[in-house]
PDB file of C-alpha atoms in Angstrom:
ATOM      1  CA  UNK A 263       9.216  11.544   3.521  1.00 46.00           C
ATOM      2  CA  UNK A 264       7.020  13.610   1.216  1.00 48.00           C
ATOM      3  CA  UNK A 265       3.272  13.099   1.472  1.00 61.00           C
ATOM      4  CA  UNK A 266       2.961  12.854  -2.332  1.00 82.00           C
ATOM      5  CA  UNK A 267       4.847   9.571  -2.461  1.00 93.00           C
ATOM      6  CA  UNK A 268       2.791   6.706  -3.843  1.00 97.00           C
ATOM      7  CA  UNK A 269       2.602   3.434  -1.903  1.00 98.00           C
ATOM      8  CA  UNK A 270       1.456   0.028  -3.115  1.00 98.00           C
ATOM      9  CA  UNK A 271       0.779  -2.899  -0.788  1.00 98.00           C
ATOM     10  CA  UNK A 272       1.078  -6.485  -2.028  1.00 98.00           C
ATOM     11  CA  UNK A 273       0.065  -9.140   0.510  1.00 98.00           C
ATOM     12  CA  UNK A 274       0.806 -12.840   0.067  1.00 97.00           C
ATOM     13  CA  UNK A 275      -2.147 -13.980   2.166  1.00 95.00           C
ATOM     14  CA  UNK A 276      -1.196 -17.654   1.884  1.00 91.00           C
ATOM     15  CA  UNK A 277       2.210 -16.847   3.356  1.00 91.00           C
ATOM     16  CA  UNK A 278       1.038 -14.360   6.018  1.00 93.00           C
ATOM     17  CA  UNK A 279      -2.503 -15.340   6.930  1.00 91.00           C
ATOM     18  CA  UNK A 280      -3.898 -13.798  10.097  1.00 92.00           C
ATOM     19  CA  UNK A 281      -5.962 -15.965  12.413  1.00 88.00           C
ATOM     20  CA  UNK A 282      -9.582 -15.980  11.238  1.00 80.00           C
ATOM     21  CA  UNK A 283     -10.529 -15.020  14.788  1.00 88.00           C
ATOM     22  CA  UNK A 284      -8.832 -11.648  14.277  1.00 91.00           C
ATOM     23  CA  UNK A 285     -10.686  -8.626  12.962  1.00 94.00           C
ATOM     24  CA  UNK A 286      -9.901  -7.813   9.351  1.00 95.00           C
ATOM     25  CA  UNK A 287     -10.370  -4.097  10.047  1.00 96.00           C
ATOM     26  CA  UNK A 288      -7.701  -4.177  12.738  1.00 95.00           C
ATOM     27  CA  UNK A 289      -5.264  -6.055  10.483  1.00 97.00           C
ATOM     28  CA  UNK A 290      -5.822  -3.599   7.621  1.00 97.00           C
ATOM     29  CA  UNK A 291      -5.481  -0.605   9.947  1.00 97.00           C
ATOM     30  CA  UNK A 292      -2.154  -1.949  11.212  1.00 97.00           C
ATOM     31  CA  UNK A 293      -0.854  -2.385   7.670  1.00 98.00           C
ATOM     32  CA  UNK A 294      -2.220   1.009   6.614  1.00 97.00           C
ATOM     33  CA  UNK A 295      -0.582   2.695   9.630  1.00 97.00           C
ATOM     34  CA  UNK A 296       2.824   1.428   8.518  1.00 97.00           C
ATOM     35  CA  UNK A 297       2.227   2.253   4.841  1.00 98.00           C
ATOM     36  CA  UNK A 298       1.167   5.843   5.583  1.00 97.00           C
ATOM     37  CA  UNK A 299       4.597   6.524   7.055  1.00 97.00           C
ATOM     38  CA  UNK A 300       5.857   6.315   3.455  1.00 97.00           C
ATOM     39  CA  UNK A 301       3.064   8.167   1.611  1.00 97.00           C
ATOM     40  CA  UNK A 302      -0.467   7.674   0.324  1.00 97.00           C
ATOM     41  CA  UNK A 303      -1.681   4.197  -0.543  1.00 98.00           C
ATOM     42  CA  UNK A 304      -2.806   3.877  -4.159  1.00 97.00           C
ATOM     43  CA  UNK A 305      -2.907   0.075  -4.334  1.00 98.00           C
ATOM     44  CA  UNK A 306      -3.727  -2.497  -1.653  1.00 98.00           C
ATOM     45  CA  UNK A 307      -4.024  -6.090  -2.869  1.00 98.00           C
ATOM     46  CA  UNK A 308      -4.061  -9.467  -1.183  1.00 98.00           C
ATOM     47  CA  UNK A 309      -3.585 -12.700  -3.124  1.00 97.00           C
ATOM     48  CA  UNK A 310      -4.964 -16.154  -2.332  1.00 94.00           C
ATOM     49  CA  UNK A 311      -6.681 -19.174  -3.820  1.00 93.00           C
ATOM     50  CA  UNK A 312     -10.294 -18.572  -2.817  1.00 89.00           C
ATOM     51  CA  UNK A 313     -11.190 -22.240  -3.300  1.00 87.00           C
ATOM     52  CA  UNK A 314      -8.874 -23.086  -0.403  1.00 85.00           C
ATOM     53  CA  UNK A 315     -10.732 -20.652   1.897  1.00 77.00           C
ATOM     54  CA  UNK A 316     -14.253 -22.145   2.040  1.00 74.00           C
ATOM     55  CA  UNK A 317     -15.233 -21.629   5.696  1.00 82.00           C
ATOM     56  CA  UNK A 318     -17.896 -19.118   6.742  1.00 84.00           C
ATOM     57  CA  UNK A 319     -15.326 -17.288   8.908  1.00 84.00           C
ATOM     58  CA  UNK A 320     -13.059 -16.988   5.880  1.00 88.00           C
ATOM     59  CA  UNK A 321     -15.837 -15.517   3.752  1.00 90.00           C
ATOM     60  CA  UNK A 322     -16.682 -12.960   6.447  1.00 91.00           C
ATOM     61  CA  UNK A 323     -12.985 -12.084   6.871  1.00 92.00           C
ATOM     62  CA  UNK A 324     -12.513 -11.578   3.106  1.00 92.00           C
ATOM     63  CA  UNK A 325     -15.661  -9.476   2.945  1.00 94.00           C
ATOM     64  CA  UNK A 326     -14.307  -7.294   5.746  1.00 95.00           C
ATOM     65  CA  UNK A 327     -10.996  -6.962   3.869  1.00 96.00           C
ATOM     66  CA  UNK A 328     -12.850  -5.732   0.801  1.00 96.00           C
ATOM     67  CA  UNK A 329     -14.886  -3.311   2.944  1.00 97.00           C
ATOM     68  CA  UNK A 330     -11.574  -1.946   4.199  1.00 97.00           C
ATOM     69  CA  UNK A 331     -10.374  -1.164   0.675  1.00 97.00           C
ATOM     70  CA  UNK A 332      -8.308  -4.277   0.026  1.00 98.00           C
ATOM     71  CA  UNK A 333      -8.630  -5.869  -3.408  1.00 98.00           C
ATOM     72  CA  UNK A 334      -8.842  -9.637  -2.944  1.00 97.00           C
ATOM     73  CA  UNK A 335      -7.163 -11.291  -5.928  1.00 97.00           C
ATOM     74  CA  UNK A 336      -8.171 -14.894  -6.608  1.00 96.00           C
ATOM     75  CA  UNK A 337      -5.181 -17.037  -7.605  1.00 95.00           C
ATOM     76  CA  UNK A 338      -6.496 -20.524  -8.445  1.00 94.00           C
ATOM     77  CA  UNK A 339      -3.610 -22.968  -8.297  1.00 90.00           C
ATOM     78  CA  UNK A 340      -5.193 -25.555 -10.597  1.00 88.00           C
ATOM     79  CA  UNK A 341      -2.310 -27.955  -9.951  1.00 83.00           C
ATOM     80  CA  UNK A 342       0.387 -25.278 -10.368  1.00 88.00           C
ATOM     81  CA  UNK A 343       2.838 -23.967  -7.797  1.00 86.00           C
ATOM     82  CA  UNK A 344       3.825 -20.398  -7.026  1.00 91.00           C
ATOM     83  CA  UNK A 345       0.745 -18.816  -8.642  1.00 96.00           C
ATOM     84  CA  UNK A 346       0.470 -16.169  -5.908  1.00 96.00           C
ATOM     85  CA  UNK A 347       4.203 -15.383  -6.033  1.00 96.00           C
ATOM     86  CA  UNK A 348       4.176 -14.877  -9.792  1.00 96.00           C
ATOM     87  CA  UNK A 349       1.094 -12.652  -9.724  1.00 97.00           C
ATOM     88  CA  UNK A 350       2.570 -10.484  -6.963  1.00 98.00           C
ATOM     89  CA  UNK A 351       5.898 -10.195  -8.781  1.00 97.00           C
ATOM     90  CA  UNK A 352       4.188  -9.036 -11.971  1.00 98.00           C
ATOM     91  CA  UNK A 353       1.974  -6.569 -10.104  1.00 98.00           C
ATOM     92  CA  UNK A 354       4.947  -5.129  -8.179  1.00 98.00           C
ATOM     93  CA  UNK A 355       6.860  -4.556 -11.405  1.00 97.00           C
ATOM     94  CA  UNK A 356       3.767  -3.113 -13.133  1.00 98.00           C
ATOM     95  CA  UNK A 357       3.443  -0.648 -10.244  1.00 98.00           C
ATOM     96  CA  UNK A 358       7.089   0.331 -10.718  1.00 98.00           C
ATOM     97  CA  UNK A 359       6.548   0.862 -14.444  1.00 97.00           C
ATOM     98  CA  UNK A 360       3.495   3.041 -13.758  1.00 97.00           C
ATOM     99  CA  UNK A 361       5.020   5.037 -10.853  1.00 97.00           C
ATOM    100  CA  UNK A 362       8.494   6.532 -11.037  1.00 95.00           C
ATOM    101  CA  UNK A 363      10.651   6.485  -7.942  1.00 94.00           C
ATOM    102  CA  UNK A 364      10.501   7.760  -5.333  1.00 95.00           C
ATOM    103  CA  UNK A 365       7.660   5.406  -4.504  1.00 98.00           C
ATOM    104  CA  UNK A 366       7.225   2.686  -1.940  1.00 98.00           C
ATOM    105  CA  UNK A 367       6.265  -0.947  -2.268  1.00 98.00           C
ATOM    106  CA  UNK A 368       5.097  -2.751   0.849  1.00 98.00           C
ATOM    107  CA  UNK A 369       5.411  -6.513   0.495  1.00 98.00           C
ATOM    108  CA  UNK A 370       3.777  -8.753   3.066  1.00 98.00           C
ATOM    109  CA  UNK A 371       5.433 -12.132   2.634  1.00 97.00           C
ATOM    110  CA  UNK A 372       8.122 -14.435   3.892  1.00 93.00           C
ATOM    111  CA  UNK A 373       9.123 -16.222   0.714  1.00 91.00           C
ATOM    112  CA  UNK A 374      12.643 -15.962  -0.725  1.00 93.00           C
ATOM    113  CA  UNK A 375      11.203 -15.899  -4.262  1.00 94.00           C
ATOM    114  CA  UNK A 376      10.662 -12.134  -3.885  1.00 97.00           C
ATOM    115  CA  UNK A 377      14.301 -11.289  -3.059  1.00 97.00           C
ATOM    116  CA  UNK A 378      15.509 -10.624  -6.613  1.00 97.00           C
ATOM    117  CA  UNK A 379      12.547  -8.383  -7.484  1.00 98.00           C
ATOM    118  CA  UNK A 380      13.043  -6.460  -4.223  1.00 98.00           C
ATOM    119  CA  UNK A 381      16.729  -5.982  -4.983  1.00 98.00           C
ATOM    120  CA  UNK A 382      15.977  -4.780  -8.506  1.00 97.00           C
ATOM    121  CA  UNK A 383      13.409  -2.278  -7.234  1.00 98.00           C
ATOM    122  CA  UNK A 384      15.815  -0.949  -4.601  1.00 98.00           C
ATOM    123  CA  UNK A 385      18.529  -0.483  -7.239  1.00 97.00           C
ATOM    124  CA  UNK A 386      16.034   1.770  -9.018  1.00 97.00           C
ATOM    125  CA  UNK A 387      15.557   3.781  -5.807  1.00 97.00           C
ATOM    126  CA  UNK A 388      12.193   2.400  -4.730  1.00 98.00           C
ATOM    127  CA  UNK A 389      11.680   1.986  -1.019  1.00 98.00           C
ATOM    128  CA  UNK A 390      10.748  -1.632  -0.321  1.00 98.00           C
ATOM    129  CA  UNK A 391       9.131  -2.354   3.028  1.00 98.00           C
ATOM    130  CA  UNK A 392       8.959  -6.024   3.962  1.00 97.00           C
ATOM    131  CA  UNK A 393       6.380  -7.095   6.531  1.00 97.00           C
ATOM    132  CA  UNK A 394       7.240 -10.694   7.420  1.00 95.00           C
ATOM    133  CA  UNK A 395       6.593 -13.175  10.219  1.00 91.00           C
ATOM    134  CA  UNK A 396       9.291 -13.302  12.853  1.00 82.00           C
ATOM    135  CA  UNK A 397       9.722 -17.020  12.395  1.00 68.00           C
ATOM    136  CA  UNK A 398      13.330 -18.199  12.228  1.00 77.00           C
ATOM    137  CA  UNK A 399      12.759 -19.654   8.766  1.00 76.00           C
ATOM    138  CA  UNK A 400      12.406 -16.254   7.041  1.00 85.00           C
ATOM    139  CA  UNK A 401      15.398 -16.212   4.705  1.00 90.00           C
ATOM    140  CA  UNK A 402      18.102 -13.635   5.322  1.00 91.00           C
ATOM    141  CA  UNK A 403      18.317 -13.286   1.537  1.00 92.00           C
ATOM    142  CA  UNK A 404      14.780 -11.842   1.621  1.00 95.00           C
ATOM    143  CA  UNK A 405      15.224  -9.573   4.642  1.00 94.00           C
ATOM    144  CA  UNK A 406      18.528  -8.183   3.374  1.00 96.00           C
ATOM    145  CA  UNK A 407      16.902  -6.854   0.187  1.00 97.00           C
ATOM    146  CA  UNK A 408      14.327  -4.736   2.029  1.00 97.00           C
ATOM    147  CA  UNK A 409      14.774  -1.057   2.852  1.00 97.00           C
ATOM    148  CA  UNK A 410      12.809  -1.655   6.063  1.00 97.00           C
ATOM    149  CA  UNK A 411      11.717  -4.907   7.738  1.00 95.00           C
ATOM    150  CA  UNK A 412       8.633  -4.953   9.969  1.00 95.00           C
ATOM    151  CA  UNK A 413       7.641  -7.889  12.169  1.00 94.00           C
ATOM    152  CA  UNK A 414       4.198  -9.198  11.091  1.00 94.00           C
ATOM    153  CA  UNK A 415       3.505 -10.882  14.423  1.00 91.00           C
ATOM    154  CA  UNK A 416       4.390  -7.881  16.562  1.00 92.00           C
ATOM    155  CA  UNK A 417       3.369  -4.866  14.457  1.00 93.00           C
ATOM    156  CA  UNK A 418       0.271  -6.280  12.758  1.00 94.00           C
ATOM    157  CA  UNK A 419      -1.029  -9.175  14.889  1.00 92.00           C
ATOM    158  CA  UNK A 420       0.041  -7.398  18.118  1.00 86.00           C
ATOM    159  CA  UNK A 421       1.606 -10.536  19.551  1.00 83.00           C
ATOM    160  CA  UNK A 422       4.241  -9.985  22.230  1.00 78.00           C
ATOM    161  CA  UNK A 423       7.774  -9.826  20.986  1.00 67.00           C
ATOM    162  CA  UNK A 424       9.647 -13.064  21.647  1.00 60.00           C
ATOM    163  CA  UNK A 425      13.300 -12.876  22.480  1.00 52.00           C
ATOM    164  CA  UNK A 426      15.863 -14.958  20.709  1.00 49.00           C
ATOM    165  CA  UNK A 427      17.072 -17.553  23.251  1.00 45.00           C
ATOM    166  CA  UNK A 428      20.653 -16.690  22.304  1.00 41.00           C
ATOM    167  CA  UNK A 429      20.270 -12.962  22.981  1.00 38.00           C
ATOM    168  CA  UNK A 430      20.915 -11.261  26.306  1.00 37.00           C
TER     169      UNK A 430
END
């Protein structure tokens, strides 16, 4: 893929939160390593309700994310649902408006609410990389809309790959 391709990363932190014992730099480097396969990163955002992350470890982790070039976007729920999802959806589409295809959007999430936006972006020839947990509850409707699916637990958290009990 050409090096001049633009890449945006949108991370649903509430949906794919790393253990606070992990190093933020290592997590960001893992995500960046995957994103650079597709071009240069112009946007790297993570979304969460900061009021739900009050611990000292959480503050240090978020500070390390910011030091690594990640924009931490506060999404106060204030009694509402899906605040993070809606903000990510708008930001993904704004990126698409501002950057013609070919461009790549990396979405770190496991929520089916993103499937339609992913499908729409792919129809317009954007590459959509989904980084999602390997849990069995990740909807096929989400995974099937991605150009590439990457296992969050294995590729980013470096956990050993678990085999499906039904596979040989």
